Amino acid sequence: MKKHMLVVIFTFFASVSYSQVMFDITTPFKLWLLNNEARVFSSLNLDQKLIWEMSLPFSFIPTIRTENTGAEEELWNTHRKYYRLLDDIQSIYTMTKRFGNGRLSVLTKQARPEIWSVSMFNFFMPLIQNSTSARYRENWHLTLLKALRLDAERDYNLNQRLHNSTSKLSSEEYRLLKSYFSNFSALYPGNTKIKLLQAFLERSNRNSTPIGAGIQDLLKPTQTITTDDVEDNALAELEKIAGMGESEATGTFEDTPQPEDDMFNIW
Amino acid sequence: MKLLFRSLLLCFFISASSIIYCAEIKYSFKPGITYTYKYTFESSSSVTSLGNVKTNVQKPIYNTFTIKTIAFQDNAFVLDIEHNKSTYRRYIKPNGEIKGAVSETGTELPVFLSFPDTDWKIGESHQITKSVKIKNTDFTTVWNILLRSVNNDTGLAEIAFTATLPLPQDQLRRKTFSLNGTVIFNVFEGVVYRADWVSKYSLDFYNKEIAVIRNMWKFENELRHSLIMENLEEY
């Protein structure tokens, strides 16, 4: 029994990580930016040491070390905002790809765990189902959302979530991020994921078709069950803008260009 | 006519006596004297990222330190330098080179400028080469010092100095560094009266496409240092 439980748990976590890898659209850009930062950090660090050696040229001056915080700190702060925004975009995209078609919502409604879990007691206590089903269903649903790392309040309106994330950037920071995306596209024209990122960023400023419409029923389920797939027009539109083919949209990353052969060789 | 000639000759000797054509620039800290200096440090920097510019100007930082001359022995001045309630003992040669810094063993000392040991003609420049070791790599710094003028009345000599430092760079990281400064040296007292120096550093970071190199970030940093003697008294 324990072995079976371990297999179930392992499969669940493996599927969660696999889905994150499958629908990954931000890692190549993040690695590129991080690698550039690392190269610059390394240079600035060594150069500052050398410049300090020349800073007090008279032997009668004590070694006064002064804190010299430069403008680059502001740039790194801006980059930290970008990483948070990219994580949010990644989370929205992964969620939409996994649950956006509404199939899981239908499945959970059909499963009715609140009925079958107490069905054996129906004969002895016929009213048990009525008294327990609502709470069973509610708890089961909350546990399911927790296991899927979903938050009903945060994820119900993904357009709003995307807008909240991008509104943390100032107009200057927003323009700079767009320039970084353009630079990355020019360096790696084969990478279509960046176009999807660009499309997400531009979409955050518009009130248009909601992203991940199928998730809403999973987060706050209604009583009706529709077995048809919910079409996520917004995501399809973004993927079309990005020029992503079927294989890319489903997350095959074999052809993703790598920024450099040796990402961590900063010298 | 004779009177005019004598007057002109007198004027020439008076003016010539106030200008010295060469001088010996060397430290001469007096035992029993405390010298108080005020050191000011200012920093400004900017980073340009794909046309977006961020600047940062820091408020000046003021430091005061005192130098007590203990003695002159074995061709070196024994100085107690007090700063922030700490005292460092240094042994400094008359030309400015450091002979020892017992209390600072293990700490890295910067590269110090030294003056020529011989008489120095006005307009003459000297080159000094010093080595700095960081991360097991030796970097050679080159200092150029020029004696601009010496005033016979005040005893103040103006010395200009520049320094170059070969910073490691490659195709994607291009760097420049310059250091320029001026020292007003009191020849009579044998001490630096005032000094100002500025270092400028820039790093251009590029991204390389197949055939094109794009500038991504440009970092610039300017450090301004100023030193002035505030007091000289017996202790």
XYZ file of C-alpha atoms in Angstrom:
502
model
C 0.000 0.000 0.000
C 2.842 2.359 0.973
C 4.597 1.615 -2.295
C 1.469 2.478 -4.242
C 1.089 5.740 -2.337
C 4.706 6.623 -3.078
C 4.181 5.942 -6.766
C 1.053 8.154 -6.804
C 2.805 10.990 -4.962
C 5.904 10.725 -7.143
C 3.810 10.703 -10.320
C 1.846 13.743 -9.158
C 4.950 15.835 -8.415
C 6.688 14.609 -11.554
C 3.682 15.635 -13.639
C 3.620 19.085 -12.018
C 7.348 19.661 -12.733
C 7.004 18.173 -16.197
C 4.180 20.548 -17.044
C 6.332 23.450 -15.855
C 9.152 22.357 -18.150
C 6.794 21.589 -21.029
C 5.186 25.001 -21.112
C 8.340 26.936 -20.301
C 8.472 30.197 -22.250
C 10.661 32.382 -20.039
C 13.820 30.375 -19.230
C 15.884 31.155 -22.384
C 15.343 34.902 -21.905
C 16.023 34.736 -18.165
C 19.218 32.740 -18.716
C 20.379 35.232 -21.329
C 19.794 38.192 -18.984
C 21.321 36.411 -15.984
C 24.370 35.430 -17.998
C 24.889 39.008 -19.163
C 24.525 40.217 -15.594
C 27.063 37.663 -14.371
C 29.615 38.800 -16.955
C 29.160 42.421 -15.918
C 29.244 41.636 -12.175
C 32.526 39.830 -12.668
C 34.054 42.754 -14.581
C 32.794 45.456 -12.239
C 34.011 43.554 -9.210
C 37.571 43.117 -10.460
C 37.748 46.637 -11.877
C 36.541 48.215 -8.650
C 39.271 46.377 -6.746
C 41.882 47.671 -9.176
C 40.502 51.212 -9.099
C 40.562 51.170 -5.309
C 44.286 50.354 -5.497
C 44.764 53.667 -7.287
C 42.326 55.705 -5.235
C 44.560 56.891 -2.364
C 47.931 57.762 -3.931
C 49.632 59.252 -0.843
C 51.160 57.013 1.756
C 50.173 59.269 4.670
C 46.421 58.856 3.981
C 44.817 56.074 6.044
C 43.060 53.326 4.097
C 39.589 54.844 4.058
C 37.162 52.481 2.387
C 34.096 54.327 1.205
C 30.843 52.716 0.149
C 30.416 53.398 -3.523
C 26.932 52.385 -4.631
C 26.599 53.143 -8.297
C 23.750 53.612 -10.720
C 24.059 49.945 -11.682
C 22.204 49.062 -8.458
C 19.099 50.709 -9.909
C 19.462 48.605 -13.038
C 19.703 45.386 -11.000
C 16.591 46.458 -9.053
C 14.735 46.891 -12.332
C 15.915 43.439 -13.433
C 14.574 41.944 -10.206
C 11.160 43.364 -11.125
C 11.479 41.728 -14.563
C 12.230 38.327 -13.048
C 9.128 38.579 -10.844
C 6.999 39.623 -13.821
C 8.391 36.787 -15.960
C 7.583 34.297 -13.203
C 4.023 35.617 -13.149
C 3.685 35.390 -16.926
C 5.092 31.858 -16.820
C 2.632 30.878 -14.118
C -0.332 32.343 -16.060
C 0.754 30.640 -19.270
C 1.333 27.243 -17.627
C -2.019 27.453 -15.838
C -3.838 28.381 -19.030
C -2.198 25.586 -20.989
C -2.943 22.996 -18.309
C -6.486 23.910 -17.289
C -7.662 26.433 -19.850
C -9.676 23.910 -21.901
C -11.993 23.199 -18.942
C -11.594 19.390 -19.120
C -10.399 19.102 -15.534
C -13.342 21.177 -14.372
C -15.764 18.771 -16.089
C -13.905 15.768 -14.676
C -14.069 17.066 -11.126
C -17.782 17.718 -11.455
C -18.366 14.232 -12.812
C -16.324 12.596 -10.119
C -18.761 13.658 -7.329
C -16.567 12.412 -4.450
C -19.089 13.687 -1.936
C -21.552 10.995 -3.152
C -19.399 7.908 -3.572
C -17.384 8.503 -0.402
C -20.489 8.099 1.751
C -22.486 5.752 -0.509
C -21.753 2.735 1.718
C -23.528 4.465 4.618
C -26.630 5.301 2.588
C -28.366 2.094 3.597
C -27.927 2.685 7.361
C -28.052 6.479 7.417
C -29.950 7.721 4.380
C -29.701 11.355 5.378
C -25.929 11.379 5.725
C -25.392 12.361 2.125
C -27.497 15.492 2.477
C -25.829 16.591 5.670
C -22.222 15.955 4.617
C -22.103 16.391 0.856
C -21.813 20.182 0.763
C -18.901 20.271 3.221
C -17.204 17.242 1.601
C -17.401 18.811 -1.784
C -16.149 22.181 -0.546
C -13.170 20.663 1.290
C -12.352 18.349 -1.555
C -12.409 21.275 -3.956
C -10.196 23.406 -1.705
C -7.698 20.565 -1.344
C -7.673 20.026 -5.081
C -6.946 23.715 -5.733
C -4.174 23.685 -3.153
C -2.630 20.577 -4.713
C -2.771 22.223 -8.136
C -1.272 25.434 -6.663
C -4.297 27.466 -7.692
C -5.774 30.382 -5.808
C -9.422 31.125 -6.543
C -9.126 34.830 -5.786
C -5.778 35.400 -7.523
C -6.364 33.297 -10.638
C -10.044 33.874 -11.393
C -9.310 36.849 -13.619
C -5.959 36.126 -15.261
C -6.129 39.296 -17.354
C -6.315 41.296 -14.145
C -3.449 39.277 -12.634
C -1.323 39.981 -15.702
C -2.242 43.650 -15.559
C -1.376 43.843 -11.839
C 2.030 42.309 -12.531
C 2.939 44.624 -15.390
C 1.621 47.732 -13.637
C 4.470 47.335 -11.110
C 6.799 48.517 -13.885
C 7.206 52.204 -14.636
C 6.796 53.321 -18.241
C 10.610 53.538 -18.578
C 11.071 50.018 -17.192
C 8.330 48.733 -19.478
C 10.040 50.250 -22.532
C 13.404 48.821 -21.467
C 11.932 45.325 -21.107
C 10.461 45.605 -24.596
C 13.900 46.668 -25.881
C 15.469 43.636 -24.170
C 12.901 41.395 -25.862
C 13.718 42.979 -29.231
C 17.427 42.532 -28.595
C 16.928 38.898 -27.653
C 14.761 38.322 -30.756
C 17.489 39.821 -32.933
C 20.135 37.625 -31.318
C 18.061 34.428 -31.456
C 15.542 34.787 -34.298
C 14.628 31.077 -34.076
C 13.179 31.482 -30.597
C 9.419 31.978 -30.979
C 8.759 31.903 -27.225
C 10.028 35.460 -26.962
C 7.300 36.577 -29.337
C 4.742 34.970 -27.053
C 6.289 36.828 -24.117
C 6.118 40.065 -26.070
C 2.476 39.351 -26.918
C 1.682 38.704 -23.239
C 3.343 41.950 -22.234
C 1.463 43.958 -24.834
C -1.821 42.253 -23.965
C -1.579 43.318 -20.316
C -2.464 46.857 -21.321
C -5.629 45.929 -23.183
C -9.017 44.814 -21.957
C -9.771 42.062 -24.415
C -10.849 38.418 -24.463
C -10.059 36.891 -21.058
C -7.162 34.435 -20.916
C -7.878 30.972 -19.546
C -11.686 31.159 -19.533
C -11.853 27.431 -18.738
C -10.052 27.918 -15.424
C -12.821 30.054 -13.983
C -15.200 27.089 -13.776
C -12.517 25.034 -12.061
C -11.867 27.747 -9.492
C -15.506 28.611 -8.764
C -17.532 25.716 -10.173
C -21.118 26.101 -11.338
C -23.672 23.288 -11.095
C -24.012 22.672 -14.829
C -21.711 20.234 -16.591
C -20.714 20.951 -20.171
C -18.625 18.244 -21.715
C -17.462 20.437 -24.608
C -13.938 21.835 -24.459
C -13.804 25.546 -23.729
C -11.924 27.287 -26.477
C -9.257 29.607 -25.141
C -9.416 32.157 -27.928
C -7.104 34.585 -26.209
C -4.260 32.086 -25.768
C -4.715 30.754 -29.287
C -4.511 34.331 -30.549
C -1.277 34.955 -28.606
C 0.286 31.750 -29.875
C -0.725 32.693 -33.386
C 0.928 36.096 -32.973
C 4.047 34.333 -31.737
C 3.933 32.095 -34.807
C 4.091 28.976 -32.681
C 3.384 25.673 -34.381
C 1.535 22.794 -32.750
C 4.722 21.171 -31.457
C 5.885 24.382 -29.820
C 2.468 25.161 -28.380
C 2.456 21.766 -26.706
C 5.871 22.470 -25.365
C 8.488 20.538 -27.337
C 11.668 22.353 -26.521
C 14.213 20.357 -28.452
C 14.802 23.166 -30.922
C 15.014 25.990 -28.405
C 18.155 27.943 -29.200
C 20.550 28.133 -26.322
C 22.089 31.565 -25.770
C 25.633 30.195 -25.540
C 27.297 26.835 -25.473
C 28.734 27.432 -22.048
C 26.249 29.583 -20.150
C 28.369 29.870 -17.067
C 31.640 30.722 -18.713
C 31.638 34.400 -17.931
C 35.230 35.100 -18.881
C 69.755 105.968 -19.281
C 72.109 104.451 -16.725
C 69.421 104.769 -14.083
C 66.913 103.059 -16.334
C 69.324 100.198 -17.019
C 70.017 99.737 -13.280
C 66.302 99.791 -12.514
C 65.637 97.150 -15.145
C 68.470 95.009 -13.806
C 67.099 95.321 -10.280
C 63.615 94.372 -11.477
C 65.048 91.307 -13.232
C 66.863 90.122 -10.088
C 63.795 90.708 -7.901
C 61.528 88.733 -10.241
C 64.107 85.993 -10.765
C 64.548 85.520 -7.048
C 60.811 84.690 -6.646
C 60.928 81.883 -9.241
C 62.860 78.676 -8.646
C 63.833 76.604 -11.664
C 64.279 73.351 -9.805
C 63.368 72.002 -6.398
C 63.780 69.001 -4.206
C 60.328 67.638 -3.427
C 60.538 65.471 -0.363
C 58.559 64.920 2.790
C 59.879 66.487 5.942
C 57.411 65.714 8.730
C 58.557 67.477 11.905
C 58.730 65.372 15.077
C 56.346 66.667 17.719
C 53.961 68.147 15.173
C 50.407 67.004 14.436
C 49.053 67.565 10.935
C 45.287 67.530 10.451
C 43.824 66.794 7.018
C 40.307 66.811 5.675
C 39.620 64.236 2.981
C 36.492 64.518 0.815
C 35.172 61.825 -1.466
C 32.467 62.293 -4.093
C 31.067 59.744 -6.486
C 28.775 59.941 -9.472
C 27.823 57.164 -11.836
C 25.497 56.407 -14.694
C 24.327 53.368 -16.576
C 22.937 53.489 -20.096
C 20.883 50.501 -21.060
C 19.635 50.448 -24.663
C 19.047 54.204 -24.574
C 17.638 54.249 -21.048
C 19.877 56.287 -18.714
C 20.031 56.040 -14.935
C 22.285 58.312 -12.912
C 23.369 58.314 -9.327
C 25.158 61.142 -7.544
C 26.216 60.442 -3.991
C 26.539 63.086 -1.317
C 30.156 63.990 -0.488
C 31.698 61.964 2.320
C 33.984 63.903 4.667
C 36.758 62.345 6.718
C 39.254 63.991 9.000
C 42.493 62.342 10.028
C 45.592 63.428 11.901
C 49.240 62.538 11.501
C 51.565 62.608 14.516
C 55.245 62.566 13.717
C 57.005 60.355 16.223
C 60.557 60.334 14.870
C 62.808 60.062 11.870
C 64.926 56.939 11.937
C 66.561 54.636 9.376
C 65.695 57.081 6.600
C 61.974 56.919 7.336
C 59.453 59.028 9.210
C 57.614 57.179 11.939
C 54.017 58.409 11.728
C 50.956 57.637 13.807
C 47.918 58.163 11.601
C 44.661 58.524 13.517
C 41.327 58.047 11.840
C 37.971 57.028 13.314
C 39.468 56.285 16.743
C 41.998 53.895 15.179
C 45.710 54.493 14.931
C 47.947 53.090 12.212
C 51.733 53.324 12.443
C 53.472 53.811 9.136
C 57.120 54.227 8.167
C 57.402 56.563 5.214
C 60.537 57.441 3.245
C 61.183 61.113 2.354
C 60.188 60.430 -1.276
C 56.766 59.132 -0.191
C 57.398 55.415 -0.560
C 56.148 53.255 2.240
C 58.796 51.360 4.170
C 56.498 49.581 6.574
C 53.007 49.466 8.001
C 53.243 47.160 10.995
C 49.690 47.600 12.267
C 48.232 46.957 8.827
C 49.814 43.580 8.178
C 47.437 41.448 6.172
C 45.436 44.377 4.850
C 45.879 45.516 1.284
C 47.502 48.906 0.907
C 46.876 50.951 -2.223
C 49.582 51.935 -4.688
C 51.391 55.036 -3.417
C 52.895 57.780 -5.500
C 56.561 58.612 -4.877
C 58.552 61.694 -5.843
C 61.969 61.589 -7.569
C 64.915 61.470 -5.167
C 66.942 64.054 -7.079
C 66.402 67.742 -7.823
C 63.370 68.207 -10.007
C 63.339 70.793 -12.788
C 60.176 72.729 -13.520
C 58.430 71.239 -16.536
C 60.215 67.913 -16.100
C 58.132 64.759 -15.856
C 58.926 61.394 -14.320
C 57.376 58.026 -14.914
C 56.876 55.500 -12.145
C 55.765 51.929 -12.749
C 54.162 49.905 -9.992
C 52.632 46.460 -9.920
C 49.323 45.413 -8.336
C 48.452 41.783 -7.729
C 44.782 40.760 -7.727
C 43.527 37.175 -7.981
C 47.069 35.966 -8.766
C 47.316 38.300 -11.747
C 49.801 41.161 -11.929
C 48.590 44.483 -13.271
C 51.127 47.181 -14.073
C 50.171 50.737 -13.238
C 52.047 53.631 -14.775
C 52.193 57.022 -13.038
C 53.407 60.218 -14.708
C 54.284 63.177 -12.506
C 55.137 66.659 -13.700
C 56.483 69.588 -11.694
C 54.538 72.570 -13.012
C 55.780 75.426 -10.844
C 57.393 76.380 -7.574
C 56.727 79.677 -5.871
C 59.766 80.963 -3.975
C 57.752 83.231 -1.685
C 55.173 80.751 -0.521
C 57.220 77.617 -1.101
C 54.268 75.984 -2.808
C 55.060 73.624 -5.665
C 52.370 72.511 -8.081
C 52.692 68.929 -9.252
C 50.393 67.287 -11.775
C 49.982 63.536 -11.938
C 48.190 61.022 -14.127
C 47.886 57.260 -13.947
C 46.996 54.529 -16.368
C 45.799 51.053 -15.559
C 45.409 48.270 -18.122
C 42.019 46.814 -17.203
C 41.327 43.338 -18.580
C 39.001 43.548 -21.570
C 37.788 41.531 -24.511
C 35.578 41.910 -27.577
C 32.396 42.170 -25.517
C 33.749 44.243 -22.635
C 35.556 47.469 -23.473
C 36.900 49.601 -20.686
C 38.623 52.895 -20.106
C 40.231 54.263 -16.986
C 41.940 57.569 -16.311
C 43.209 59.288 -13.228
C 44.302 62.935 -13.128
C 45.267 65.056 -10.198
C 47.170 68.007 -8.833
C 49.202 68.307 -5.647
C 50.174 71.553 -3.967
C 53.310 70.647 -2.030
C 54.759 72.944 0.589
C 58.480 72.743 -0.045
C 59.363 74.704 3.106
C 57.330 72.484 5.408
C 57.899 69.290 3.433
C 54.237 68.260 3.402
C 51.313 68.095 0.998
C 49.200 71.188 1.485
C 46.394 70.280 -0.885
C 45.624 67.570 -3.427
C 42.718 66.907 -5.776
C 42.358 63.939 -8.055
C 39.627 62.438 -10.220
C 39.324 58.934 -11.594
C 37.014 58.089 -14.481
C 36.005 54.584 -15.410
C 33.729 53.272 -18.121
C 32.669 49.800 -19.168
C 30.861 49.118 -22.434
C 29.176 45.753 -22.509
C 28.179 44.305 -25.874
C 26.056 41.466 -27.153
C 27.319 39.676 -30.189
C 25.136 38.511 -33.043
C 26.599 36.518 -35.905
C 28.259 39.514 -37.512
C 27.017 42.484 -35.525
C 28.000 43.639 -32.065
C 25.320 45.590 -30.169
C 25.964 47.823 -27.212
C 23.784 46.700 -24.351
C 25.017 48.484 -21.227
C 27.429 51.315 -20.595
C 28.595 51.892 -17.041
C 30.373 55.107 -16.119
C 31.796 56.074 -12.781
C 33.583 59.208 -11.658
C 35.292 59.456 -8.283
C 36.480 62.833 -7.018
C 38.932 63.013 -4.146
C 40.064 66.112 -2.341
C 42.604 66.485 0.448
C 43.441 69.673 2.307
C 45.593 70.390 5.321
C 43.433 72.012 7.983
C 45.830 72.414 10.846
C 49.441 72.035 11.911
C 50.251 72.201 15.628
C 52.590 70.904 18.291
C 51.359 68.068 20.445
